[in-house]
Coordinates of C-alpha atoms and ligand atoms in Angstrom, one line a residue:
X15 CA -21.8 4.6 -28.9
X16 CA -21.2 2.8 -25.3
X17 CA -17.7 3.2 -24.2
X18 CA -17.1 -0.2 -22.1
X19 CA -14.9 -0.3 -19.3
X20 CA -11.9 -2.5 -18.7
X21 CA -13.3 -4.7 -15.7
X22 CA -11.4 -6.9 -13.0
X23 CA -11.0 -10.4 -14.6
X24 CA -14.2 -12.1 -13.3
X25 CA -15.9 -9.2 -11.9
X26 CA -19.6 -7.7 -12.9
X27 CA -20.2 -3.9 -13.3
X28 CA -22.7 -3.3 -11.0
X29 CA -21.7 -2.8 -7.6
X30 CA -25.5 -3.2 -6.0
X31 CA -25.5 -7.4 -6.7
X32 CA -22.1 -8.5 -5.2
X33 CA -20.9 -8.1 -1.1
X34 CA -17.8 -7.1 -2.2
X35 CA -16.6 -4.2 -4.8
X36 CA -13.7 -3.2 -6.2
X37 CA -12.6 0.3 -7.2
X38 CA -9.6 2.2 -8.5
X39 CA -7.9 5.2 -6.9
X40 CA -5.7 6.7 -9.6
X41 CA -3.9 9.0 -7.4
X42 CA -0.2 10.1 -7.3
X43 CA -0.1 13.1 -5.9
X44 CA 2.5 13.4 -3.0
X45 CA 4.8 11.0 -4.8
X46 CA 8.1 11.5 -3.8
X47 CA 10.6 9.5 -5.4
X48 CA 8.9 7.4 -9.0
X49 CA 5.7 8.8 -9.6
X50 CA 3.4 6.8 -11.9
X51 CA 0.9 4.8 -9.1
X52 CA -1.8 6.8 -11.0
X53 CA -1.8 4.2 -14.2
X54 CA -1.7 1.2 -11.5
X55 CA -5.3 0.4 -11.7
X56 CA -5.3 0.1 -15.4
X57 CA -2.4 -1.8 -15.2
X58 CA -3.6 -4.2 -12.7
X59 CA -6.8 -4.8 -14.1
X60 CA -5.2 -5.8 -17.7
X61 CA -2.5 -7.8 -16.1
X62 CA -5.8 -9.7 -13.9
X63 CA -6.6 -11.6 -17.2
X64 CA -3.7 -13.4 -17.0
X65 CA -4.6 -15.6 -14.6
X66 CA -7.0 -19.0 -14.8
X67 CA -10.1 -18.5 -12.6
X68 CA -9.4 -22.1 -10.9
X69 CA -7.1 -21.6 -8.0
X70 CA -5.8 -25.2 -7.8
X71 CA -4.7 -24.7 -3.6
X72 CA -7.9 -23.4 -2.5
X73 CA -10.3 -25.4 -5.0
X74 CA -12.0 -23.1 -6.2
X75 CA -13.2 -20.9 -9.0
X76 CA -13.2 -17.2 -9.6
X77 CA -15.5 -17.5 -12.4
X78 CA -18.2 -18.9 -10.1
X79 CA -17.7 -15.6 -7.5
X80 CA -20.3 -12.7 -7.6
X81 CA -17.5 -9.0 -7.0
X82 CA -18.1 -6.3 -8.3
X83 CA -15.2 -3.6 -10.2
X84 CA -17.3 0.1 -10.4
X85 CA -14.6 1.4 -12.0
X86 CA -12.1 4.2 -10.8
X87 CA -12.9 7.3 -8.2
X88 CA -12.2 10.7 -10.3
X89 CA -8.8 12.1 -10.8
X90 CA -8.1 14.8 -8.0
X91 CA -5.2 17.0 -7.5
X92 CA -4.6 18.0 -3.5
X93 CA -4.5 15.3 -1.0
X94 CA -7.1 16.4 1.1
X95 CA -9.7 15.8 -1.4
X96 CA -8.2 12.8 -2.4
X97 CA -8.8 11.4 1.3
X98 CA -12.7 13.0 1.0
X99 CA -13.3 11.2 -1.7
X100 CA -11.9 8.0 -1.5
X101 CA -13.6 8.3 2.3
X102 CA -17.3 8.9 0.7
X103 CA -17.1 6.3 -1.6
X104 CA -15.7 3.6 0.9
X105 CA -18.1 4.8 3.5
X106 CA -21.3 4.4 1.0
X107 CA -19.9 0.6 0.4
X108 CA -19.1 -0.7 4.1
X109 CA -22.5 1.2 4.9
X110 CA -24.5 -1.4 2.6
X111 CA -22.9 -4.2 4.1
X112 CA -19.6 -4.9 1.4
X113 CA -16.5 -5.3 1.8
X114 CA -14.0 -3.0 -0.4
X115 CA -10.7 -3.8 -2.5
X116 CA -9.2 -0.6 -3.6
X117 CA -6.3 -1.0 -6.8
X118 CA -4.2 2.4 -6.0
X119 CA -2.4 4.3 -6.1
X120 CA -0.3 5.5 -3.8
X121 CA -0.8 4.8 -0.1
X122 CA -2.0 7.4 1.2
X123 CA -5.5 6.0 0.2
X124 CA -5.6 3.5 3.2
X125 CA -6.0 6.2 5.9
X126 CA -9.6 7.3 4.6
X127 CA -10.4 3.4 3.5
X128 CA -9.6 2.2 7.1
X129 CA -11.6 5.2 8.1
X130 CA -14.7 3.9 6.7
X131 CA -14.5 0.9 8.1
X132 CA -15.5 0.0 11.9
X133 CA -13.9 -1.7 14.5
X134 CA -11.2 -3.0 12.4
X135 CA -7.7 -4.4 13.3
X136 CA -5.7 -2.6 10.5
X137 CA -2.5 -4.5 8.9
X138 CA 0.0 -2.6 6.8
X139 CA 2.4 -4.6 5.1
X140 CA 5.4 -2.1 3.7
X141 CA 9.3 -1.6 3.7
X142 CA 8.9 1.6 5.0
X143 CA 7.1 2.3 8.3
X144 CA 5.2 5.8 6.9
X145 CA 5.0 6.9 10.6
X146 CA 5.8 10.6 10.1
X147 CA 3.3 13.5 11.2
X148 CA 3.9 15.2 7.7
X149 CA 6.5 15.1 4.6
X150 CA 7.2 17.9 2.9
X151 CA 4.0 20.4 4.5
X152 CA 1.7 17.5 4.0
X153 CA 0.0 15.4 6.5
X154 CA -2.2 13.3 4.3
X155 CA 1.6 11.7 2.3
X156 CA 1.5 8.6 1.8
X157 CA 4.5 9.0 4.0
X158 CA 2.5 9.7 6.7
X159 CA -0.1 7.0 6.2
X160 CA 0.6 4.6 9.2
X161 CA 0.9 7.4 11.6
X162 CA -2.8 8.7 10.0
X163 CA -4.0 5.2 10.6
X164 CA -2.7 5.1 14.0
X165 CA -4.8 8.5 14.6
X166 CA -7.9 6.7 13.8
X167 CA -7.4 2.9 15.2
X168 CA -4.7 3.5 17.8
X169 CA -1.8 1.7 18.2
X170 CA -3.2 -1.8 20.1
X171 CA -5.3 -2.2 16.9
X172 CA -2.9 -2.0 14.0
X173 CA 0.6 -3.9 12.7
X174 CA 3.1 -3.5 10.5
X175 CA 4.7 -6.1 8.6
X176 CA 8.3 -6.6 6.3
X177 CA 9.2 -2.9 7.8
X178 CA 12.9 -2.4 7.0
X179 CA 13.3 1.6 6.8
X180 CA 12.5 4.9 8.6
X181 CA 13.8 7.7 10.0
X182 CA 15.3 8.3 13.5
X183 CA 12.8 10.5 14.5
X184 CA 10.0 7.6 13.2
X185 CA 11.8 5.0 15.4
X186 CA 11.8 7.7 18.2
X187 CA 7.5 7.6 17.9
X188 CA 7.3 4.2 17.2
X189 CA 9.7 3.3 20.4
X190 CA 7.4 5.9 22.3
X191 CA 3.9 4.9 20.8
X192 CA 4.8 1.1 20.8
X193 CA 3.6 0.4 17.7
X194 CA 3.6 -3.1 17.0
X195 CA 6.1 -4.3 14.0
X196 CA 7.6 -7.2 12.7
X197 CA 10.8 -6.4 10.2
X198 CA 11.3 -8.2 7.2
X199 CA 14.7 -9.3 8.8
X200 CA 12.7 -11.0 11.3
X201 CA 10.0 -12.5 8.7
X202 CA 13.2 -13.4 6.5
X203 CA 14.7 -15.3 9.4
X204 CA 12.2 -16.9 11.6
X205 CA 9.2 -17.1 9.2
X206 CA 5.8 -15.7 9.8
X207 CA 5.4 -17.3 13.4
X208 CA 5.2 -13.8 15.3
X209 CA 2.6 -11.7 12.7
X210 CA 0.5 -15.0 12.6
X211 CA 0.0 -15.0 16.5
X212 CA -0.2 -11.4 16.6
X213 CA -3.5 -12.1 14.4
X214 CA -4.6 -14.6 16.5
X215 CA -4.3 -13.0 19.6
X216 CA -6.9 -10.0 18.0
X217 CA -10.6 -11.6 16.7
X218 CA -11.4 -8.7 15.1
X219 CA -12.4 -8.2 11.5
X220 CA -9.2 -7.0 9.3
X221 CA -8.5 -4.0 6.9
X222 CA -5.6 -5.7 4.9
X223 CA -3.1 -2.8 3.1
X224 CA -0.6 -4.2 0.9
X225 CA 2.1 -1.0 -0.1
X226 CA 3.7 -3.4 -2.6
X227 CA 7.3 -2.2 -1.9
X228 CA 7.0 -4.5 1.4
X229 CA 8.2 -7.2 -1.6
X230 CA 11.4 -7.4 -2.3
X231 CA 12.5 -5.4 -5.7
X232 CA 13.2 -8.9 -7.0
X233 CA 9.4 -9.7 -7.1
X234 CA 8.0 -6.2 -7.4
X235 CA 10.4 -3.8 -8.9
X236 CA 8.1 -1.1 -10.5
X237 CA 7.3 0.8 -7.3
X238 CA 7.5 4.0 -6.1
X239 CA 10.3 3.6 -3.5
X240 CA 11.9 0.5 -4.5
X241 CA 14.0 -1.1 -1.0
X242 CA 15.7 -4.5 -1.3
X243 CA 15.7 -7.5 1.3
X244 CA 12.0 -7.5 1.4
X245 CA 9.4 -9.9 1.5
X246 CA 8.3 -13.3 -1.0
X247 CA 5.3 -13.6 -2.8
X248 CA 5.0 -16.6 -0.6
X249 CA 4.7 -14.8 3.0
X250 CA 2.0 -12.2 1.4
X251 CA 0.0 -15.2 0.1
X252 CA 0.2 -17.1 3.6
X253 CA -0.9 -14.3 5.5
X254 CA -3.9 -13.5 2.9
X255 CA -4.6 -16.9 3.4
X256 CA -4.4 -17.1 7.6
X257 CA -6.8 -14.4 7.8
X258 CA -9.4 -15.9 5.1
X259 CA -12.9 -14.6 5.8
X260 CA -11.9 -11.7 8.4
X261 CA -10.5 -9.4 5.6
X262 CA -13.2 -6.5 5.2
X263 CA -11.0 -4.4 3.2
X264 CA -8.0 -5.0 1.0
X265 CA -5.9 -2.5 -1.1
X266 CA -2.7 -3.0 -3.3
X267 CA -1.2 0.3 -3.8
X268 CA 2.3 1.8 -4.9
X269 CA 2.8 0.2 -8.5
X270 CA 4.2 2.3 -10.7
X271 CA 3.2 1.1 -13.8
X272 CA 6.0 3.5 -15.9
X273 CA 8.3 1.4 -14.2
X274 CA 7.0 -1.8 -15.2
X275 CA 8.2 -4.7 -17.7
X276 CA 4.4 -6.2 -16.4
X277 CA 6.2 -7.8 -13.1
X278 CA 5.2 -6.2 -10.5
X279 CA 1.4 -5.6 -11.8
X280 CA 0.9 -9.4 -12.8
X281 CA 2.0 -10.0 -8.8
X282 CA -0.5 -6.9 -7.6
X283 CA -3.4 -8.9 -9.3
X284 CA -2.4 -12.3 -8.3
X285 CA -2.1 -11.1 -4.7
X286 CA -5.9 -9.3 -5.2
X287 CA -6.8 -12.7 -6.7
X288 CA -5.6 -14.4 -3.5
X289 CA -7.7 -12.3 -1.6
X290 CA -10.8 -12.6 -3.3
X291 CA -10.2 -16.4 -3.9
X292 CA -9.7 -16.8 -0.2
X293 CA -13.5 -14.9 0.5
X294 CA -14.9 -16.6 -2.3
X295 CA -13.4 -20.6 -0.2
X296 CA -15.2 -19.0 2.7
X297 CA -18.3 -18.1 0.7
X298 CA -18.0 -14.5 1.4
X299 CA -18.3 -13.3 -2.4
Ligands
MN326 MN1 3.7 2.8 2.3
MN327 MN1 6.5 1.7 1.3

């Protein structure tokens, strides 16, 4: 008897006919506060059917885009593998031309992701600024993820957005590595003026990671470590929206579905909904 799959709303199973594919990562492992990001993928898919396909801002229709969901990478236990595979499977996408949308997980699932794709200006958007060399032994945490991307794209080539906690030794490395970073204080006072020129000042194409605690807990309070006076729904969906066709990759990690009244995964798939609305105005997908 076939076993079907639950599906992205609006997405085909077959990953060779679209330009852009969706896959889960249901990965936990160096959780360190609510653990649960594992189920996220599930979650987000189910809550995806929520939603109309018509996207009355944009005018246009989900239901008439060609994406693809394969499904979810398997379940593995250390995080070195975890980055291996979520690396070989990225890298096998990007190599045949697609673009990739990854429903984590935790974050620590953006450092191989951005490593498969090229020449990319990488984005983080996420109350916390994940800048450490290692937490607790382990340098692939999602803790650590911003400082893994740095490694790979250097700091001219990525930003992070809604920031609003780290360490002293993190602000020590950030001060020292000038990483660029505009705090949700910032955002929450003055708007989105400064990220948006930021991304206009760099042409390149875009790896977009979305650690959904850069909300605030009012919108998204099933995460793994929850910090208040965050970002809206709103700022999320304008910068999806200013960077339209020069996202290659997207992922939405850090939902911890145990955690969840249905909340913060309804917004995870909206804001993946954005994103693939946005590619599919442009005529990417
Ligand atoms: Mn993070
Ligand atoms: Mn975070």
């Amino acid at each position: 008897m076939a076993i079907e799959r639950l599906l992205f709303a609006d997405a085909i199973p077959d990953a060779e006919e679209a330009s852009l594919v969706i896959f889960g990562v249901p990965y936990d492992g160096t959780s360190s506060y609510r653990p649960g990001a594992r189920f996220a993928p599930h979650a987000i898919r189910q809550a995806s059917y929520n939603f109309e396909t018509y996207h009355p801002d944009l005018k246009v229709d989900l239901g008439d885009a060609t994406f693809a969901d394969a499904g979810d990478l398997p379940e593995v236990g250390r995080s070195e593998v975890l980055v291996e595979t979520v690396e070989e499977a990225a890298s096998s996408y990007v190599a045949s031309g697609r673009r990739t949308l990854a429903l984590g997980g935790e974050h620590s699932l953006t450092a191989p992701l951005v490593g498969a794709h090229e020449d990319v200006t990488v984005v983080i958007l996420d109350a916390h600024m994940d800048f450490r060399d290692e937490y607790l032994g382990d340098p692939h945490s999602h803790a650590c993820v911003t400082r893994r991307v740095v490694d790979q794209v250097g700091v001219e080539r990525t930003l992070v957005v809604g920031v609003r906690s780290f360490s002293k030794e993190e602000a020590a490395d950030v001060a020292a590595m000038g990483l660029p970073h505009v705090s949700a204080t910032q955002i929450v006072e003055e708007g989105l003026e400064d990220v948006l020129s930021t991304l206009e000042d760099r042409p390149d194409p875009v790896y977009l990671s979305l650690d959904m605690d850069a909300l605030d807990p009012a919108y998204a309070p099933a995460v793994g470590n929850p910090e208040p006076l965050g970002l809206t729904p709103r700022h999320v969906v304008e910068i999806i929206q200013a960077l339209g066709s020069r996202i290659q990759g997207f992922d939405v990690t850090e939902v911890s579905p145990p955690w969840d009244q249905g909340i913060t995964a309804a917004l995870a798939a909206r804001l993946a909904r954005e994103v693939l609305a946005v590619l599919h105005a442009e005529d990417v997908i």
